[in-house]
PDB file of C-alpha atoms in Angstrom:
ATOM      1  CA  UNK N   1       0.000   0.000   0.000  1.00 87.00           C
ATOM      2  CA  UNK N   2       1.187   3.756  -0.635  1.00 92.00           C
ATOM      3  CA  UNK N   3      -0.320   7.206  -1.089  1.00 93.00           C
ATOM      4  CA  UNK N   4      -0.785   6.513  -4.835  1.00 93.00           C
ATOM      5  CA  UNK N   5      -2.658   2.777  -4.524  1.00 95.00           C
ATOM      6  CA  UNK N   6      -4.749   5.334  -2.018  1.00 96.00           C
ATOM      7  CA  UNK N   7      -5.372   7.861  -4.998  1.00 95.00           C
ATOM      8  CA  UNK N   8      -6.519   4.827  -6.679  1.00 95.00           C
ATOM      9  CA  UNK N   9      -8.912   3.402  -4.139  1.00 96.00           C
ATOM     10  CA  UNK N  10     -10.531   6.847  -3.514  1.00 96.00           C
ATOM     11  CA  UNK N  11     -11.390   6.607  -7.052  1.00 95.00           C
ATOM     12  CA  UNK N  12     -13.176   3.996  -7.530  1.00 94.00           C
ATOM     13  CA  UNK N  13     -15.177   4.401  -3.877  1.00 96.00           C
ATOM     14  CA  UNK N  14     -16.412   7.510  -6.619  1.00 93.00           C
ATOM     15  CA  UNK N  15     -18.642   9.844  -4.287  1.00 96.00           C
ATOM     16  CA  UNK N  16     -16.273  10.930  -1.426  1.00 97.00           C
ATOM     17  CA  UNK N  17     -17.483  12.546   1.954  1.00 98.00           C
ATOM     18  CA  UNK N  18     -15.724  16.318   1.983  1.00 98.00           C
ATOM     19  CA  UNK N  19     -15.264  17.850   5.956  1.00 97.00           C
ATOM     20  CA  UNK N  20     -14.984  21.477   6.640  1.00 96.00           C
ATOM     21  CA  UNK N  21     -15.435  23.818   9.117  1.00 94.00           C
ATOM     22  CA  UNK N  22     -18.102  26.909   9.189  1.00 93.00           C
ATOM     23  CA  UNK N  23     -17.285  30.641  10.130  1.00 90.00           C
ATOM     24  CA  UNK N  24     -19.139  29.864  13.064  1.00 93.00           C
ATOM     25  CA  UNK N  25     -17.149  26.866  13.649  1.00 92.00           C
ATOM     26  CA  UNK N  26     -19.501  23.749  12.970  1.00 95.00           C
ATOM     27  CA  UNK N  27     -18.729  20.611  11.063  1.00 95.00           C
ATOM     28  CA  UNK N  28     -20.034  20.759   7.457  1.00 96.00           C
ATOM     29  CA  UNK N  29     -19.833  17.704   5.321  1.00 97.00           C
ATOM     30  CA  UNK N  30     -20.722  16.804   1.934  1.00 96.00           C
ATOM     31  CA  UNK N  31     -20.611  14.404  -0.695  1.00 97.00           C
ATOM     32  CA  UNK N  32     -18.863  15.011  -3.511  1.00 96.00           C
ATOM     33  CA  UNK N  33     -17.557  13.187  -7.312  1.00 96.00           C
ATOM     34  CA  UNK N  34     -16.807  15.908  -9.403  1.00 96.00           C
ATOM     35  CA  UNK N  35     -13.408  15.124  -8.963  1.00 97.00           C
ATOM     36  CA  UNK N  36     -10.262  14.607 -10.886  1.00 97.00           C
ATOM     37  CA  UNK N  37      -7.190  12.113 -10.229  1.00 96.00           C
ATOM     38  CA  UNK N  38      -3.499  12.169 -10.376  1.00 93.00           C
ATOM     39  CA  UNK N  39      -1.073  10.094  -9.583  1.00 90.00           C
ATOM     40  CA  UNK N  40      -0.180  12.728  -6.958  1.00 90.00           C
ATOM     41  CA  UNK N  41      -2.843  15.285  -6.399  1.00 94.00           C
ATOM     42  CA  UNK N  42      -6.416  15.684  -6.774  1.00 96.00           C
ATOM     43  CA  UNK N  43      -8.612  18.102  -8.313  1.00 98.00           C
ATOM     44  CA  UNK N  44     -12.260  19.230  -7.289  1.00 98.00           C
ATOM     45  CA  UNK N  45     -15.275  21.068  -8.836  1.00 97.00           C
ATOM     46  CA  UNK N  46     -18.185  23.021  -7.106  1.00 97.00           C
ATOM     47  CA  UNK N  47     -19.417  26.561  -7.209  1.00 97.00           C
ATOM     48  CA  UNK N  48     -18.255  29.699  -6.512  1.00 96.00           C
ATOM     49  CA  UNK N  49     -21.646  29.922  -5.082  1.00 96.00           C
ATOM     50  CA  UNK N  50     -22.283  27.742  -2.636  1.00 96.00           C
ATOM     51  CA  UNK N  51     -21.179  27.773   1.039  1.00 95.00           C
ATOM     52  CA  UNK N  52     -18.641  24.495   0.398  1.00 96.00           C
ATOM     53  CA  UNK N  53     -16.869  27.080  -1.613  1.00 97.00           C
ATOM     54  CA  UNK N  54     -16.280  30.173   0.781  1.00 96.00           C
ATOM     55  CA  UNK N  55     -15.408  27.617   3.976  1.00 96.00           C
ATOM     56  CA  UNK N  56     -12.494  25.981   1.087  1.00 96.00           C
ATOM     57  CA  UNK N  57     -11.728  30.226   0.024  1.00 96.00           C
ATOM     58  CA  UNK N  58     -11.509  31.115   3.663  1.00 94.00           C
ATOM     59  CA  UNK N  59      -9.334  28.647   5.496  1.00 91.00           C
ATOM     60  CA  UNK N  60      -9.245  25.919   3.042  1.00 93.00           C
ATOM     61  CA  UNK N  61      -8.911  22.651   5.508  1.00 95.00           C
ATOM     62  CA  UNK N  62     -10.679  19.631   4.296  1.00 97.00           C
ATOM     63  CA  UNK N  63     -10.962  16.373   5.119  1.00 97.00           C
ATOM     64  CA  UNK N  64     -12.056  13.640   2.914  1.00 98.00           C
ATOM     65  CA  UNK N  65     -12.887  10.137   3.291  1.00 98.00           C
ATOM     66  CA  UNK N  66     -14.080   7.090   1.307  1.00 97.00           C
ATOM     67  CA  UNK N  67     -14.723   3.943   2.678  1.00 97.00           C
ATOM     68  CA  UNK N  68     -14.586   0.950  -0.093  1.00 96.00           C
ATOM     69  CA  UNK N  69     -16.731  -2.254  -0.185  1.00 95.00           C
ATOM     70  CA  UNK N  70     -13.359  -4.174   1.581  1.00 95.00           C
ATOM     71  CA  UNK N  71     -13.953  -2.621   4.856  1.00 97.00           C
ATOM     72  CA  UNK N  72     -11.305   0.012   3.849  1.00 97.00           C
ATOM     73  CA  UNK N  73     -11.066   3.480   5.271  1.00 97.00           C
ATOM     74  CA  UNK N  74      -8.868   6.036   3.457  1.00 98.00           C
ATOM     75  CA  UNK N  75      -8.765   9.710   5.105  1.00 97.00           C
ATOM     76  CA  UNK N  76      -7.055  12.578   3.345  1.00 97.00           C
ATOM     77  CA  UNK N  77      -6.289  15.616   5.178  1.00 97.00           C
ATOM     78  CA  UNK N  78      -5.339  18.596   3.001  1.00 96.00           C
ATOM     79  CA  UNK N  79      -5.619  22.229   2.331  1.00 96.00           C
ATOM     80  CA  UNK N  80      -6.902  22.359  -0.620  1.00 97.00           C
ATOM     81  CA  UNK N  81      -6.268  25.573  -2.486  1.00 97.00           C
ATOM     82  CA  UNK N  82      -8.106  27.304  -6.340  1.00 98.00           C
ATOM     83  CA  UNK N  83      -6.420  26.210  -8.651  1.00 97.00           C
ATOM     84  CA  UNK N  84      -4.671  29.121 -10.678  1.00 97.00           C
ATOM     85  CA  UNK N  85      -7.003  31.268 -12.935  1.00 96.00           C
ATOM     86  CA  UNK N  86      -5.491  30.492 -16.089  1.00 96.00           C
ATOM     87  CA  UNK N  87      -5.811  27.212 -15.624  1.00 96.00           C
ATOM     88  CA  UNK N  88      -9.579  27.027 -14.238  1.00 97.00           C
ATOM     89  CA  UNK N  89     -11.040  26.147 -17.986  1.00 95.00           C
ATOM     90  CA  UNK N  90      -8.647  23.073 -18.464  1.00 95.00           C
ATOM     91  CA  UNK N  91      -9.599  21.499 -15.140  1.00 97.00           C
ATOM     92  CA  UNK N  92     -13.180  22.020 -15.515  1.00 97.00           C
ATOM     93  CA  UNK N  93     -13.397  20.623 -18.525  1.00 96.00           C
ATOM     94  CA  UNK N  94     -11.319  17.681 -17.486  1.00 96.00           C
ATOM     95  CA  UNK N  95     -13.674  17.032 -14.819  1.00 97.00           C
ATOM     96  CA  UNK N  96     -16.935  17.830 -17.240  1.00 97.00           C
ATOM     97  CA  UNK N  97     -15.230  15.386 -19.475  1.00 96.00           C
ATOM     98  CA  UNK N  98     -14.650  12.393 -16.993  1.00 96.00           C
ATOM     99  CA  UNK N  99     -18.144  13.319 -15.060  1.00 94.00           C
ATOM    100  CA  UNK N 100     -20.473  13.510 -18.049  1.00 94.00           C
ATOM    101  CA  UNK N 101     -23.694  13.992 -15.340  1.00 94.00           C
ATOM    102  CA  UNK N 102     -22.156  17.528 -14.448  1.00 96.00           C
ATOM    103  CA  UNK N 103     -23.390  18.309 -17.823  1.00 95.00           C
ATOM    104  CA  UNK N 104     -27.206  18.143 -16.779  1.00 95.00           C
ATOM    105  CA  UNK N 105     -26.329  19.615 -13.662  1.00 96.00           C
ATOM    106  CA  UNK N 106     -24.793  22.887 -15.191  1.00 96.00           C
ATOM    107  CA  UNK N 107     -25.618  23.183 -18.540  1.00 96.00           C
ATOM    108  CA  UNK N 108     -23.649  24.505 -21.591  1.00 92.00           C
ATOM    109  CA  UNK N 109     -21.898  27.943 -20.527  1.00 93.00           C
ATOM    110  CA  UNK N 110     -23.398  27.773 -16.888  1.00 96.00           C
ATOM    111  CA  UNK N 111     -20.047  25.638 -15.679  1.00 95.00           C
ATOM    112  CA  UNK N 112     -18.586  28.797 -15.584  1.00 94.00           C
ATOM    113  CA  UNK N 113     -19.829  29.383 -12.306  1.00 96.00           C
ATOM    114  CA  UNK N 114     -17.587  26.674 -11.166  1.00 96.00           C
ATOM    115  CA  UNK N 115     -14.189  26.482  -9.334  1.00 97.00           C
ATOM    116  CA  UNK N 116     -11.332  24.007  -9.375  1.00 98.00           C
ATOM    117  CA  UNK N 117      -9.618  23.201  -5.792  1.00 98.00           C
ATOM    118  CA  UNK N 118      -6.279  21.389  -5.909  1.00 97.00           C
ATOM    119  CA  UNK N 119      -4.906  19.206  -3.567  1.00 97.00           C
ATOM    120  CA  UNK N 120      -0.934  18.578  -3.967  1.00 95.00           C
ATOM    121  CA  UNK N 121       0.157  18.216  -0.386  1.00 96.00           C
ATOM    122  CA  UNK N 122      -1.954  16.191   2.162  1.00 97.00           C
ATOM    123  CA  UNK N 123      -1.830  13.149   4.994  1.00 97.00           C
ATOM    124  CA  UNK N 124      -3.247   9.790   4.162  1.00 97.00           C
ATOM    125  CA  UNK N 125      -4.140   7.479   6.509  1.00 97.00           C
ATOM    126  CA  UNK N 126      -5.474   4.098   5.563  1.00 97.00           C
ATOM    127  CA  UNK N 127      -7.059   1.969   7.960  1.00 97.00           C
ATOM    128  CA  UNK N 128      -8.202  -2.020   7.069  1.00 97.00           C
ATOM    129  CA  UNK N 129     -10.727  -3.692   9.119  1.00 95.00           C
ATOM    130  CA  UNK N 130     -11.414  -6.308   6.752  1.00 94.00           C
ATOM    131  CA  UNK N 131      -8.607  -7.976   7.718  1.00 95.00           C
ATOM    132  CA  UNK N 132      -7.423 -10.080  11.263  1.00 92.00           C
ATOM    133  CA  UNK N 133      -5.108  -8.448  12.487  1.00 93.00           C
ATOM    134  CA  UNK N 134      -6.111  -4.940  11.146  1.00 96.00           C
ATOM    135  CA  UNK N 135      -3.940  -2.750   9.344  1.00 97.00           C
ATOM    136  CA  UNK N 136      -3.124   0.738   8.937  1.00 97.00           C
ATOM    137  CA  UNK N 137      -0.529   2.989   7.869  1.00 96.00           C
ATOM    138  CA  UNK N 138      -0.286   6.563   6.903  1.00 96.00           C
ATOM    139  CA  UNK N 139       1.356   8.508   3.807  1.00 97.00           C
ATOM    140  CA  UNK N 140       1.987  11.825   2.353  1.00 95.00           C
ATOM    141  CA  UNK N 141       1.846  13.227  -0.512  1.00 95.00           C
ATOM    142  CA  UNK N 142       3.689  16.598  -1.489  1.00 95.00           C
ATOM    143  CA  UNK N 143       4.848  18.396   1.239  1.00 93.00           C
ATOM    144  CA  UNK N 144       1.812  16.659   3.586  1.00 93.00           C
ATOM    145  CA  UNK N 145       3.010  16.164   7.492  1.00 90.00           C
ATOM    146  CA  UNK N 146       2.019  13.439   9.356  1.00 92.00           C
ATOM    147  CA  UNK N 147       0.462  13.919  13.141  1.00 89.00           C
ATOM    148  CA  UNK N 148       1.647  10.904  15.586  1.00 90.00           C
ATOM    149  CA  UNK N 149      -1.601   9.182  16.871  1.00 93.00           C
ATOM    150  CA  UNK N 150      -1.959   6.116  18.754  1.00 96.00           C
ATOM    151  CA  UNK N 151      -0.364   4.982  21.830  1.00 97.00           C
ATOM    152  CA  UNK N 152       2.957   4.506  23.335  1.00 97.00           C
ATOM    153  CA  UNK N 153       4.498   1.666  25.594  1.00 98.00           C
ATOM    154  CA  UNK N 154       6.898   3.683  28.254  1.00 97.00           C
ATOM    155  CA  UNK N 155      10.198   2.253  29.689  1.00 97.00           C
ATOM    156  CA  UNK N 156       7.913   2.665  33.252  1.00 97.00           C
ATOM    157  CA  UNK N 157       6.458  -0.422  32.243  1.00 97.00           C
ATOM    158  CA  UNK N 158       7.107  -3.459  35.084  1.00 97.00           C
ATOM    159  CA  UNK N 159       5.786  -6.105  32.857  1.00 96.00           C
ATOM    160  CA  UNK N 160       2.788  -6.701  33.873  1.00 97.00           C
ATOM    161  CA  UNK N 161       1.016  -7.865  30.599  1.00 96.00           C
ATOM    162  CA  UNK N 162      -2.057  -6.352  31.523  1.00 97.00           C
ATOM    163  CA  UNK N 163      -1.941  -4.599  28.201  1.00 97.00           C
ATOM    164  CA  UNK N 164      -1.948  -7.590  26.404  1.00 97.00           C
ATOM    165  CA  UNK N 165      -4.329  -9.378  27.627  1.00 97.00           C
ATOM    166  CA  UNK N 166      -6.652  -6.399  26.993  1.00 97.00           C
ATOM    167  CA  UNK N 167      -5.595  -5.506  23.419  1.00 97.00           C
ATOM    168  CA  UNK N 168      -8.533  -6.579  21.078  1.00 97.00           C
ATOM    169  CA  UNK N 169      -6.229  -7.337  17.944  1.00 96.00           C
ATOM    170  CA  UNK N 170      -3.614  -9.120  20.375  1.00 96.00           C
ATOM    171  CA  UNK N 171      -0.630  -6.776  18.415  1.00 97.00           C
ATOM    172  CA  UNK N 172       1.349  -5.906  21.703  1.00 97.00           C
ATOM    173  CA  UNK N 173       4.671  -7.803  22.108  1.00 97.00           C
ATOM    174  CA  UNK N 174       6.480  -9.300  25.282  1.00 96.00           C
ATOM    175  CA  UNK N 175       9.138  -7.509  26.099  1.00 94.00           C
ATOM    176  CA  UNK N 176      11.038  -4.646  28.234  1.00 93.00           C
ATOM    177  CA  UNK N 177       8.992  -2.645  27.622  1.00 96.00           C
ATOM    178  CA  UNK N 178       6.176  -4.530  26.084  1.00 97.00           C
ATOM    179  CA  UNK N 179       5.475  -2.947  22.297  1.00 98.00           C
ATOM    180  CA  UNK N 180       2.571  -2.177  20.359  1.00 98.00           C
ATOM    181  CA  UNK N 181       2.633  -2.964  17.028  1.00 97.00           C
ATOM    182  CA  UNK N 182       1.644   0.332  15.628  1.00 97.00           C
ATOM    183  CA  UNK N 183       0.304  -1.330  12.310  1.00 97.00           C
ATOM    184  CA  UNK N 184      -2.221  -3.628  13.659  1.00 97.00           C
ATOM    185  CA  UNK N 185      -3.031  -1.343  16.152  1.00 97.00           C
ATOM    186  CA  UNK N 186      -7.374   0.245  16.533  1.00 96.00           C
ATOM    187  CA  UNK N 187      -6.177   3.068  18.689  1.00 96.00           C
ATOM    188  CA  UNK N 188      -9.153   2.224  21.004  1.00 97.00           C
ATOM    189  CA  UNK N 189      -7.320   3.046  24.331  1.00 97.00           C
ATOM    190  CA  UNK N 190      -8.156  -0.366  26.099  1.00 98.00           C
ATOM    191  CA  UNK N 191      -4.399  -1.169  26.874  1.00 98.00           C
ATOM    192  CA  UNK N 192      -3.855   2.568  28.059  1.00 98.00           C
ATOM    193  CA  UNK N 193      -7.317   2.583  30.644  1.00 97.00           C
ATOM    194  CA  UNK N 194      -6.096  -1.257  32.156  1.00 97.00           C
ATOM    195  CA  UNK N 195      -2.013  -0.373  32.675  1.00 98.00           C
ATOM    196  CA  UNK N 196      -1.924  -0.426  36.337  1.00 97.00           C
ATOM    197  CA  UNK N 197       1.037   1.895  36.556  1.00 97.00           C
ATOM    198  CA  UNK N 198       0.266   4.296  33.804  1.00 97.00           C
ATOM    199  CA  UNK N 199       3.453   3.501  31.462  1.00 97.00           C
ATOM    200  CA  UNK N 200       0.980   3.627  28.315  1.00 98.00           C
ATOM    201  CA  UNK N 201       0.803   7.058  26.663  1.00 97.00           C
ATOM    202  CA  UNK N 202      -1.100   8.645  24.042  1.00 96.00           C
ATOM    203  CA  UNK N 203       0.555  10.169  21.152  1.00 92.00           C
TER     204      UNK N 203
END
């Protein structure tokens, strides 16, 4: 699995879930498909218009996720940014081209309403639960950073294996100190709330 096998899934899931935030500061989500793949960015159509569009203008966070038929969840966090003026008539028509239902939706000279968004740098995180153990990993693309999550075994750890036996995909190791392994791991918190001496941090 990478970032661009990611691209690839996202793709075929088709209608994607896009996350922003309001001026007021409430979640707004909404599906979207007028979108356009590389093998390294992304490229997304709605109107200058609507309120998706000033959130996107204004801060430009987003968070999108697909989930595929496999039990596979693939979040991309991003700022996604217009893409430059000159180029705004390529991309739309790119995405006209490869959507043909946009065409009933704005007809003939009406697209012009529209506006690209790019996304070129972003964090992927991919997360399989159709799988025993479950896996996950996360990826960048561009100049995308990475935010540690999870949990952490501490050298304050006596031993114990409390952990272990709590740890519903059984990924933490024997050892000194015992060790999660971070790509099986659901991040549920079970082995941190049952360590009797608190050696088990959060990322």
């Amino acid at each position: 699995m990478d970032a661009k096998t990611c691209l690839q899934k996202l793709q075929y899931v088709g209608v994607l879930a896009f996350a922003t935030v309001d001026g007021a500061g409430n979640p707004q989500i909404r599906n979207i498909s007028a979108i356009h793949y590389e093998p390294d960015a992304l490229y997304f159509f709605t109107a200058r218009g609507k309120e998706f569009c000033k959130e996107l203008l204004t801060d430009g966070r987003v968070q999108i996720l697909g989930y595929t038929k496999y039990k596979e969840m693939i979040r991309l966090s991003a700022k996604a940014v217009p893409v430059p003026q000159e180029e705004q008539k390529r991309w739309i028509d790119t995405i006209f081209s490869e959507q043909p239902y946009l065409s009933n939706v704005y007809p003939g000279d009406t697209r012009s309403i529209g506006i690209v968004f790019q996304i070129k740098d972003a964090a992927i995180e991919y997360f399989h639960l159709g799988v025993n153990p479950i896996f996950r990993e996360s990826y960048v693309i561009g100049n995308g950073s990475l935010s540690p999550k999870g949990y952490e075994i501490t050298d304050a750890c006596i031993g114990c294996g409390k952990c272990a036996q709590n740890c519903p995909q059984k990924c933490i190791t024997k050892g000194q100190p015992f060790a999660i392994q971070q790509e099986h791991c659901l991040h549920c918190g079970n082995c941190y709330e049952n360590c009797p001496v608190k050696a088990i941090i959060r990322k």
